[in-house]
Amino acid sequence: MEEQEYKIENIKSFELQDIFDCGQCFRWNKEEDGSYTGVFKENVMNVKKNGNTVIFKGICKGDIKEIVEDYFDLNRNYEEIKKQLSQIDEHIKTSIEYGQGIRILNQDLWEMIISFIISANNNIPRIKGIIDKIAKGYGKEIEWQGKKYYTFPTAEELKNVGIEEYRKLGAGFRDVRIYETVQMVLNKKVDLEKMQNNPNTLEVREQLLTLSGVGPKVADCILLFSTLKRFEVFPIDVWVRRVMNDLYIKKQDETKVNKKELEKLAHEKFGNLAGIAQQYLFYWKREA
DNA sequence: GCGCAGGGGGTCG
DNA sequence: CGACCCCCTGCG
């Protein structure tokens, strides 16, 4: 495959650091020149921003313009979303000003399922490492500019990988969960294609929860960050609990904040944009 | 410097 | 509600 390039000038709501470090993805790495390189589907891509111009360059399966528009969610009006959310209160407004360049990527459903199973009780450097090793071990190799990259393996490609192999890659106690989920998807106990086309969010969530290693938090991350693209869900982790308590609930001990109470509050405040509001708040609380 | 707790994007039994 | 693998961090 040949290298392709696509350039966008005068882009709005698009900052590399906000997009790649806000916690939604695990396979993008910063280069020395400030650009980021990553693998998604069967594409290897470098993204660079100069002023208000963004240059996408890489090896793509298909037309780079279409691929970029889809993956980076370029047809959604983030200006409008931010405007709407900013009117809610000063807190969310501040967090949006901080992470104004966030976009929620359209990431592969299967990859998100495994990635967020790995994320449980884990830290980001290690999560990235495990995912990297799984790709190196079982994905397809793509060479670009003298470097080797690896696609995230399909369920079929992981079919014969045993529990102990995941353990060797450093997955820890998540080894069984990954193995079982691979088998469940292969056996169509959960049909990802049907899931992708099912408009009923609660039903999709229930199906995700049947997978090994997928609890409420992981299910919500999958719903929000994959091509399922549900902006109304509100994943609650320690950081979100912290920031919501600091801003709105103000209990002495944030760990005592009730989850139901949080969900209700998020829904009342942010409605069907709760998920993206979560991203602005999460990113702001963690980085700022 | 080195060694050792402490804790981390939760889930499961 | 406690255990869970393993890497990284911070502190002595």
mmCIF file of C-alpha atoms (C1' of nucleotides) in Angstrom:
data_model
loop_
_atom_site.group_PDB
_atom_site.id
_atom_site.type_symbol
_atom_site.label_atom_id
_atom_site.label_comp_id
_atom_site.label_asym_id
_atom_site.label_seq_id
_atom_site.Cartn_x
_atom_site.Cartn_y
_atom_site.Cartn_z
ATOM 1 C CA MET A 1 0.000 0.000 0.000
ATOM 2 C CA GLU A 2 1.131 3.482 -0.719
ATOM 3 C CA GLU A 3 1.408 6.408 1.593
ATOM 4 C CA GLN A 4 -1.396 8.934 1.429
ATOM 5 C CA GLU A 5 -1.704 12.438 2.762
ATOM 6 C CA TYR A 6 -4.628 14.661 3.647
ATOM 7 C CA LYS A 7 -4.508 18.223 4.842
ATOM 8 C CA ILE A 8 -7.160 20.338 6.564
ATOM 9 C CA GLU A 9 -6.769 24.065 6.984
ATOM 10 C CA ASN A 10 -8.475 26.318 9.499
ATOM 11 C CA ILE A 11 -9.578 23.388 11.620
ATOM 12 C CA LYS A 12 -11.556 24.021 14.800
ATOM 13 C CA SER A 13 -11.945 21.937 17.957
ATOM 14 C CA PHE A 14 -8.954 19.777 17.179
ATOM 15 C CA GLU A 15 -5.919 19.588 19.462
ATOM 16 C CA LEU A 16 -3.634 16.583 19.284
ATOM 17 C CA GLN A 17 -2.851 16.481 22.969
ATOM 18 C CA ASP A 18 -6.481 16.883 24.001
ATOM 19 C CA ILE A 19 -7.598 14.124 21.652
ATOM 20 C CA PHE A 20 -4.890 11.582 22.367
ATOM 21 C CA ASP A 21 -4.274 12.214 26.070
ATOM 22 C CA CYS A 22 -7.839 12.615 27.298
ATOM 23 C CA GLY A 23 -7.948 8.919 28.051
ATOM 24 C CA GLN A 24 -10.094 7.507 25.293
ATOM 25 C CA CYS A 25 -7.361 5.714 23.330
ATOM 26 C CA PHE A 26 -4.253 3.663 24.026
ATOM 27 C CA ARG A 27 -2.416 3.266 20.747
ATOM 28 C CA TRP A 28 -1.239 6.774 19.880
ATOM 29 C CA ASN A 29 2.254 7.872 20.747
ATOM 30 C CA LYS A 30 3.874 11.260 20.685
ATOM 31 C CA GLU A 31 6.815 11.802 18.360
ATOM 32 C CA GLU A 32 9.755 14.098 18.964
ATOM 33 C CA ASP A 33 8.327 16.764 16.688
ATOM 34 C CA GLY A 34 5.078 16.885 18.667
ATOM 35 C CA SER A 35 3.047 14.918 16.147
ATOM 36 C CA TYR A 36 1.349 11.635 17.069
ATOM 37 C CA THR A 37 1.540 8.250 15.366
ATOM 38 C CA GLY A 38 -0.968 5.477 15.861
ATOM 39 C CA VAL A 39 -2.561 2.363 14.457
ATOM 40 C CA PHE A 40 -6.286 1.908 13.994
ATOM 41 C CA LYS A 41 -8.032 -0.772 11.943
ATOM 42 C CA GLU A 42 -5.509 -1.477 9.199
ATOM 43 C CA ASN A 43 -4.190 2.039 9.044
ATOM 44 C CA VAL A 44 -0.941 3.460 10.313
ATOM 45 C CA MET A 45 -1.076 7.207 10.576
ATOM 46 C CA ASN A 46 0.841 10.239 11.703
ATOM 47 C CA VAL A 47 -1.010 13.420 12.600
ATOM 48 C CA LYS A 48 0.732 16.740 12.782
ATOM 49 C CA LYS A 49 -0.618 20.171 13.535
ATOM 50 C CA ASN A 50 0.943 23.455 12.489
ATOM 51 C CA GLY A 51 -1.056 26.501 13.488
ATOM 52 C CA ASN A 52 -4.575 25.707 12.378
ATOM 53 C CA THR A 53 -3.516 23.218 9.739
ATOM 54 C CA VAL A 54 -3.609 19.492 10.370
ATOM 55 C CA ILE A 55 -1.730 17.034 8.200
ATOM 56 C CA PHE A 56 -2.679 13.365 8.205
ATOM 57 C CA LYS A 57 -0.160 11.066 6.602
ATOM 58 C CA GLY A 58 0.119 7.316 6.491
ATOM 59 C CA ILE A 59 -0.660 3.919 5.099
ATOM 60 C CA CYS A 60 -4.403 3.551 4.713
ATOM 61 C CA LYS A 61 -6.745 0.838 3.641
ATOM 62 C CA GLY A 62 -9.027 3.023 1.521
ATOM 63 C CA ASP A 63 -9.238 6.730 0.914
ATOM 64 C CA ILE A 64 -7.469 8.685 3.620
ATOM 65 C CA LYS A 65 -9.942 11.569 3.565
ATOM 66 C CA GLU A 66 -12.907 9.309 4.274
ATOM 67 C CA ILE A 67 -11.006 7.340 6.878
ATOM 68 C CA VAL A 68 -9.914 10.462 8.719
ATOM 69 C CA GLU A 69 -13.356 12.068 8.605
ATOM 70 C CA ASP A 70 -14.871 8.976 10.134
ATOM 71 C CA TYR A 71 -12.238 8.183 12.754
ATOM 72 C CA PHE A 72 -11.784 11.734 14.005
ATOM 73 C CA ASP A 73 -15.511 12.394 14.014
ATOM 74 C CA LEU A 74 -15.038 15.406 11.744
ATOM 75 C CA ASN A 75 -18.640 15.646 10.645
ATOM 76 C CA ARG A 76 -19.883 16.407 14.135
ATOM 77 C CA ASN A 77 -20.210 20.021 15.198
ATOM 78 C CA TYR A 78 -18.152 20.230 18.380
ATOM 79 C CA GLU A 79 -18.448 24.021 18.386
ATOM 80 C CA GLU A 80 -22.160 23.622 18.909
ATOM 81 C CA ILE A 81 -21.747 20.909 21.542
ATOM 82 C CA LYS A 82 -19.316 23.038 23.517
ATOM 83 C CA LYS A 83 -21.551 26.067 23.266
ATOM 84 C CA GLN A 84 -24.488 24.099 24.567
ATOM 85 C CA LEU A 85 -22.552 22.544 27.453
ATOM 86 C CA SER A 86 -20.869 25.820 28.405
ATOM 87 C CA GLN A 87 -24.245 27.383 29.097
ATOM 88 C CA ILE A 88 -24.954 24.843 31.823
ATOM 89 C CA ASP A 89 -22.599 26.255 34.428
ATOM 90 C CA GLU A 90 -19.192 27.818 35.045
ATOM 91 C CA HIS A 91 -17.561 24.532 36.075
ATOM 92 C CA ILE A 92 -18.184 22.718 32.862
ATOM 93 C CA LYS A 93 -17.339 25.899 30.968
ATOM 94 C CA THR A 94 -13.909 26.016 32.613
ATOM 95 C CA SER A 95 -13.226 22.378 31.823
ATOM 96 C CA ILE A 96 -14.206 22.900 28.196
ATOM 97 C CA GLU A 97 -11.879 25.850 27.869
ATOM 98 C CA TYR A 98 -9.110 23.600 29.113
ATOM 99 C CA GLY A 99 -9.854 20.683 26.783
ATOM 100 C CA GLN A 100 -11.404 22.590 23.924
ATOM 101 C CA GLY A 101 -9.707 20.445 21.283
ATOM 102 C CA ILE A 102 -11.144 17.099 22.383
ATOM 103 C CA ARG A 103 -12.928 14.955 19.834
ATOM 104 C CA ILE A 104 -14.369 11.542 20.621
ATOM 105 C CA LEU A 105 -12.781 9.091 18.221
ATOM 106 C CA ASN A 106 -14.720 6.426 16.347
ATOM 107 C CA GLN A 107 -12.710 3.455 17.514
ATOM 108 C CA ASP A 108 -13.199 -0.169 16.598
ATOM 109 C CA LEU A 109 -15.740 -1.878 18.853
ATOM 110 C CA TRP A 110 -13.812 -5.110 19.281
ATOM 111 C CA GLU A 111 -10.577 -3.318 20.130
ATOM 112 C CA MET A 112 -12.361 -1.161 22.699
ATOM 113 C CA ILE A 113 -13.903 -4.182 24.398
ATOM 114 C CA ILE A 114 -10.532 -5.841 24.969
ATOM 115 C CA SER A 115 -8.762 -2.560 25.743
ATOM 116 C CA PHE A 116 -11.174 -1.584 28.500
ATOM 117 C CA ILE A 117 -11.232 -5.085 29.969
ATOM 118 C CA ILE A 118 -7.483 -4.613 30.339
ATOM 119 C CA SER A 119 -8.003 -1.185 31.896
ATOM 120 C CA ALA A 120 -9.676 -2.583 35.029
ATOM 121 C CA ASN A 121 -7.734 -1.747 38.209
ATOM 122 C CA ASN A 122 -4.763 -0.817 36.071
ATOM 123 C CA ASN A 123 -2.717 2.211 35.084
ATOM 124 C CA ILE A 124 -2.338 3.771 31.669
ATOM 125 C CA PRO A 125 1.333 2.983 30.904
ATOM 126 C CA ARG A 126 0.737 -0.654 31.715
ATOM 127 C CA ILE A 127 -2.545 -0.806 29.789
ATOM 128 C CA LYS A 128 -0.770 0.558 26.731
ATOM 129 C CA GLY A 129 2.043 -1.948 27.172
ATOM 130 C CA ILE A 130 -0.274 -4.944 27.332
ATOM 131 C CA ILE A 131 -2.250 -3.826 24.281
ATOM 132 C CA ASP A 132 1.002 -3.245 22.426
ATOM 133 C CA LYS A 133 2.203 -6.748 23.168
ATOM 134 C CA ILE A 134 -1.069 -8.314 22.097
ATOM 135 C CA ALA A 135 -0.818 -6.444 18.793
ATOM 136 C CA LYS A 136 2.815 -7.412 18.294
ATOM 137 C CA GLY A 137 2.095 -11.028 19.093
ATOM 138 C CA TYR A 138 -1.047 -11.634 17.104
ATOM 139 C CA GLY A 139 -1.820 -8.661 14.834
ATOM 140 C CA LYS A 140 -0.776 -8.069 11.255
ATOM 141 C CA GLU A 141 2.494 -6.315 10.598
ATOM 142 C CA ILE A 142 2.537 -3.085 8.610
ATOM 143 C CA GLU A 143 5.789 -1.415 7.741
ATOM 144 C CA TRP A 144 5.997 2.309 7.265
ATOM 145 C CA GLN A 145 9.006 4.578 7.007
ATOM 146 C CA GLY A 146 11.287 1.810 8.128
ATOM 147 C CA LYS A 147 9.302 1.025 11.266
ATOM 148 C CA LYS A 148 7.058 -1.892 12.025
ATOM 149 C CA TYR A 149 3.538 -1.448 13.320
ATOM 150 C CA TYR A 150 0.904 -3.994 14.246
ATOM 151 C CA THR A 151 -2.857 -4.018 13.850
ATOM 152 C CA PHE A 152 -5.004 -4.951 16.812
ATOM 153 C CA PRO A 153 -5.831 -8.658 16.323
ATOM 154 C CA THR A 154 -9.356 -9.741 15.464
ATOM 155 C CA ALA A 155 -11.195 -12.272 17.630
ATOM 156 C CA GLU A 156 -10.447 -14.835 14.927
ATOM 157 C CA GLU A 157 -6.727 -14.067 15.180
ATOM 158 C CA LEU A 158 -6.910 -14.620 18.946
ATOM 159 C CA LYS A 159 -8.859 -17.838 18.622
ATOM 160 C CA ASN A 160 -6.067 -20.175 19.663
ATOM 161 C CA VAL A 161 -4.332 -17.944 22.161
ATOM 162 C CA GLY A 162 -4.384 -19.575 25.585
ATOM 163 C CA ILE A 163 -4.880 -18.004 28.997
ATOM 164 C CA GLU A 164 -1.245 -18.497 29.955
ATOM 165 C CA GLU A 165 -0.113 -16.563 26.876
ATOM 166 C CA TYR A 166 -1.996 -13.486 28.016
ATOM 167 C CA ARG A 167 -0.455 -13.950 31.421
ATOM 168 C CA LYS A 168 3.004 -13.980 29.834
ATOM 169 C CA LEU A 169 2.237 -10.694 28.099
ATOM 170 C CA GLY A 170 1.648 -9.138 31.504
ATOM 171 C CA ALA A 171 -2.141 -9.091 31.515
ATOM 172 C CA GLY A 172 -2.225 -10.455 35.074
ATOM 173 C CA PHE A 173 -5.571 -11.643 36.416
ATOM 174 C CA ARG A 174 -7.275 -10.259 33.316
ATOM 175 C CA ASP A 175 -5.934 -13.199 31.302
ATOM 176 C CA VAL A 176 -9.034 -15.354 31.830
ATOM 177 C CA ARG A 177 -11.342 -12.465 31.089
ATOM 178 C CA ILE A 178 -9.681 -11.747 27.752
ATOM 179 C CA TYR A 179 -9.705 -15.413 26.831
ATOM 180 C CA GLU A 180 -13.345 -15.902 27.742
ATOM 181 C CA THR A 181 -14.471 -12.778 25.937
ATOM 182 C CA VAL A 182 -12.631 -13.821 22.772
ATOM 183 C CA GLN A 183 -14.429 -17.167 22.867
ATOM 184 C CA MET A 184 -17.817 -15.610 23.587
ATOM 185 C CA VAL A 185 -17.501 -13.304 20.611
ATOM 186 C CA LEU A 186 -16.292 -16.105 18.341
ATOM 187 C CA ASN A 187 -19.227 -18.264 19.431
ATOM 188 C CA LYS A 188 -21.558 -15.318 18.830
ATOM 189 C CA LYS A 189 -22.825 -15.451 22.376
ATOM 190 C CA VAL A 190 -22.569 -11.742 21.796
ATOM 191 C CA ASP A 191 -22.949 -10.632 18.184
ATOM 192 C CA LEU A 192 -20.929 -7.477 17.660
ATOM 193 C CA GLU A 193 -22.392 -6.754 14.252
ATOM 194 C CA LYS A 194 -25.935 -6.855 15.592
ATOM 195 C CA MET A 195 -24.837 -4.812 18.545
ATOM 196 C CA GLN A 196 -23.419 -2.170 16.236
ATOM 197 C CA ASN A 197 -26.800 -1.822 14.543
ATOM 198 C CA ASN A 198 -28.947 -1.947 17.662
ATOM 199 C CA PRO A 199 -30.335 1.498 18.538
ATOM 200 C CA ASN A 200 -31.445 0.383 22.017
ATOM 201 C CA THR A 201 -28.651 1.526 24.322
ATOM 202 C CA LEU A 202 -29.899 -0.331 27.399
ATOM 203 C CA GLU A 203 -30.131 -3.552 25.449
ATOM 204 C CA VAL A 204 -26.599 -3.135 24.083
ATOM 205 C CA ARG A 205 -25.343 -2.367 27.575
ATOM 206 C CA GLU A 206 -26.932 -5.538 28.946
ATOM 207 C CA GLN A 207 -25.216 -7.580 26.244
ATOM 208 C CA LEU A 208 -21.844 -5.994 26.955
ATOM 209 C CA LEU A 209 -22.270 -6.809 30.651
ATOM 210 C CA THR A 210 -22.513 -10.519 29.865
ATOM 211 C CA LEU A 211 -18.912 -10.464 28.618
ATOM 212 C CA SER A 212 -16.220 -11.609 31.030
ATOM 213 C CA GLY A 213 -14.427 -8.663 32.581
ATOM 214 C CA VAL A 214 -17.048 -6.151 31.517
ATOM 215 C CA GLY A 215 -18.763 -4.401 34.411
ATOM 216 C CA PRO A 216 -20.699 -1.117 34.469
ATOM 217 C CA LYS A 217 -17.721 1.217 34.088
ATOM 218 C CA VAL A 218 -16.084 -0.761 31.297
ATOM 219 C CA ALA A 219 -19.406 -1.152 29.466
ATOM 220 C CA ASP A 220 -19.966 2.600 29.541
ATOM 221 C CA CYS A 221 -16.473 3.297 28.220
ATOM 222 C CA ILE A 222 -17.081 0.898 25.356
ATOM 223 C CA LEU A 223 -20.414 2.565 24.612
ATOM 224 C CA LEU A 224 -18.851 6.021 24.589
ATOM 225 C CA PHE A 225 -15.475 5.490 22.922
ATOM 226 C CA SER A 226 -16.235 2.884 20.262
ATOM 227 C CA THR A 227 -18.238 3.218 17.077
ATOM 228 C CA LEU A 228 -21.296 2.540 19.254
ATOM 229 C CA LYS A 229 -20.937 6.276 19.979
ATOM 230 C CA ARG A 230 -23.350 6.766 22.846
ATOM 231 C CA PHE A 231 -22.862 10.278 24.195
ATOM 232 C CA GLU A 232 -25.583 9.837 26.785
ATOM 233 C CA VAL A 233 -23.672 7.343 28.957
ATOM 234 C CA PHE A 234 -21.572 8.601 31.853
ATOM 235 C CA PRO A 235 -18.676 6.311 32.816
ATOM 236 C CA ILE A 236 -17.928 6.700 36.517
ATOM 237 C CA ASP A 237 -14.379 6.030 37.686
ATOM 238 C CA VAL A 238 -12.408 7.412 40.610
ATOM 239 C CA TRP A 239 -11.541 10.629 38.760
ATOM 240 C CA VAL A 240 -15.062 11.400 37.684
ATOM 241 C CA ARG A 241 -16.288 10.689 41.181
ATOM 242 C CA ARG A 242 -13.650 13.072 42.480
ATOM 243 C CA VAL A 243 -14.370 15.921 40.099
ATOM 244 C CA MET A 244 -18.154 15.627 40.434
ATOM 245 C CA ASN A 245 -17.874 15.627 44.201
ATOM 246 C CA ASP A 246 -15.522 18.613 44.211
ATOM 247 C CA LEU A 247 -17.758 20.647 41.947
ATOM 248 C CA TYR A 248 -21.286 19.690 42.850
ATOM 249 C CA ILE A 249 -21.800 17.292 45.718
ATOM 250 C CA LYS A 250 -19.096 18.414 48.147
ATOM 251 C CA LYS A 251 -19.105 15.498 50.532
ATOM 252 C CA GLN A 252 -16.153 15.154 52.871
ATOM 253 C CA ASP A 253 -15.346 11.691 51.657
ATOM 254 C CA GLU A 254 -15.718 11.344 47.929
ATOM 255 C CA THR A 255 -15.663 7.550 48.080
ATOM 256 C CA LYS A 256 -19.004 7.748 49.869
ATOM 257 C CA VAL A 257 -20.644 9.421 46.889
ATOM 258 C CA ASN A 258 -23.429 7.205 45.713
ATOM 259 C CA LYS A 259 -23.213 6.007 42.137
ATOM 260 C CA LYS A 260 -26.917 6.294 41.470
ATOM 261 C CA GLU A 261 -26.862 9.823 42.782
ATOM 262 C CA LEU A 262 -23.980 10.657 40.434
ATOM 263 C CA GLU A 263 -25.716 9.192 37.418
ATOM 264 C CA LYS A 264 -28.878 11.082 38.182
ATOM 265 C CA LEU A 265 -26.994 14.339 38.587
ATOM 266 C CA ALA A 266 -25.056 13.841 35.363
ATOM 267 C CA HIS A 267 -28.184 13.067 33.436
ATOM 268 C CA GLU A 268 -30.068 16.048 34.853
ATOM 269 C CA LYS A 269 -27.223 18.434 34.167
ATOM 270 C CA PHE A 270 -25.831 17.248 30.876
ATOM 271 C CA GLY A 271 -28.638 15.154 29.377
ATOM 272 C CA ASN A 272 -27.701 13.308 26.223
ATOM 273 C CA LEU A 273 -24.284 14.975 26.213
ATOM 274 C CA ALA A 274 -23.262 13.485 29.576
ATOM 275 C CA GLY A 275 -20.540 11.323 28.032
ATOM 276 C CA ILE A 276 -18.694 14.124 26.341
ATOM 277 C CA ALA A 277 -19.150 16.341 29.388
ATOM 278 C CA GLN A 278 -17.497 13.535 31.336
ATOM 279 C CA GLN A 279 -14.506 13.707 29.015
ATOM 280 C CA TYR A 280 -13.984 17.431 29.477
ATOM 281 C CA LEU A 281 -14.305 17.104 33.273
ATOM 282 C CA PHE A 282 -12.133 13.999 33.493
ATOM 283 C CA TYR A 283 -9.359 15.470 31.357
ATOM 284 C CA TRP A 284 -9.427 18.783 33.198
ATOM 285 C CA LYS A 285 -9.317 17.148 36.628
ATOM 286 C CA ARG A 286 -6.486 14.829 35.691
ATOM 287 C CA GLU A 287 -4.261 17.229 33.795
ATOM 288 C CA ALA A 288 -4.922 20.691 35.103
ATOM 289 C "C1'" DG B 1 20.626 4.556 45.194
ATOM 290 C "C1'" DC B 2 17.837 0.690 46.742
ATOM 291 C "C1'" DG B 3 13.979 -1.537 48.878
ATOM 292 C "C1'" DC B 4 9.469 -1.681 50.011
ATOM 293 C "C1'" DA B 5 4.660 -0.181 50.673
ATOM 294 C "C1'" DG B 6 0.867 1.824 48.279
ATOM 295 C "C1'" DG B 7 -2.253 2.167 44.616
ATOM 296 C "C1'" DG B 8 -4.103 2.123 39.982
ATOM 297 C "C1'" DG B 9 -9.566 3.895 34.183
ATOM 298 C "C1'" DG B 10 -12.946 -2.339 38.372
ATOM 299 C "C1'" DT B 11 -14.768 -6.979 38.257
ATOM 300 C "C1'" DC B 12 -15.917 -11.243 40.219
ATOM 301 C "C1'" DG B 13 -17.240 -14.716 43.616
ATOM 302 C "C1'" DC C 1 -16.744 -6.806 50.689
ATOM 303 C "C1'" DG C 2 -12.057 -8.731 49.870
ATOM 304 C "C1'" DA C 3 -8.863 -10.549 46.589
ATOM 305 C "C1'" DC C 4 -6.862 -10.086 42.304
ATOM 306 C "C1'" DC C 5 -1.516 -9.463 38.600
ATOM 307 C "C1'" DC C 6 1.950 -6.488 37.896
ATOM 308 C "C1'" DC C 7 4.221 -2.105 36.981
ATOM 309 C "C1'" DC C 8 5.130 2.391 38.575
ATOM 310 C "C1'" DT C 9 5.546 5.845 41.902
ATOM 311 C "C1'" DG C 10 6.964 7.944 46.148
ATOM 312 C "C1'" DC C 11 9.201 7.885 50.357
ATOM 313 C "C1'" DG C 12 12.450 6.200 53.969
#
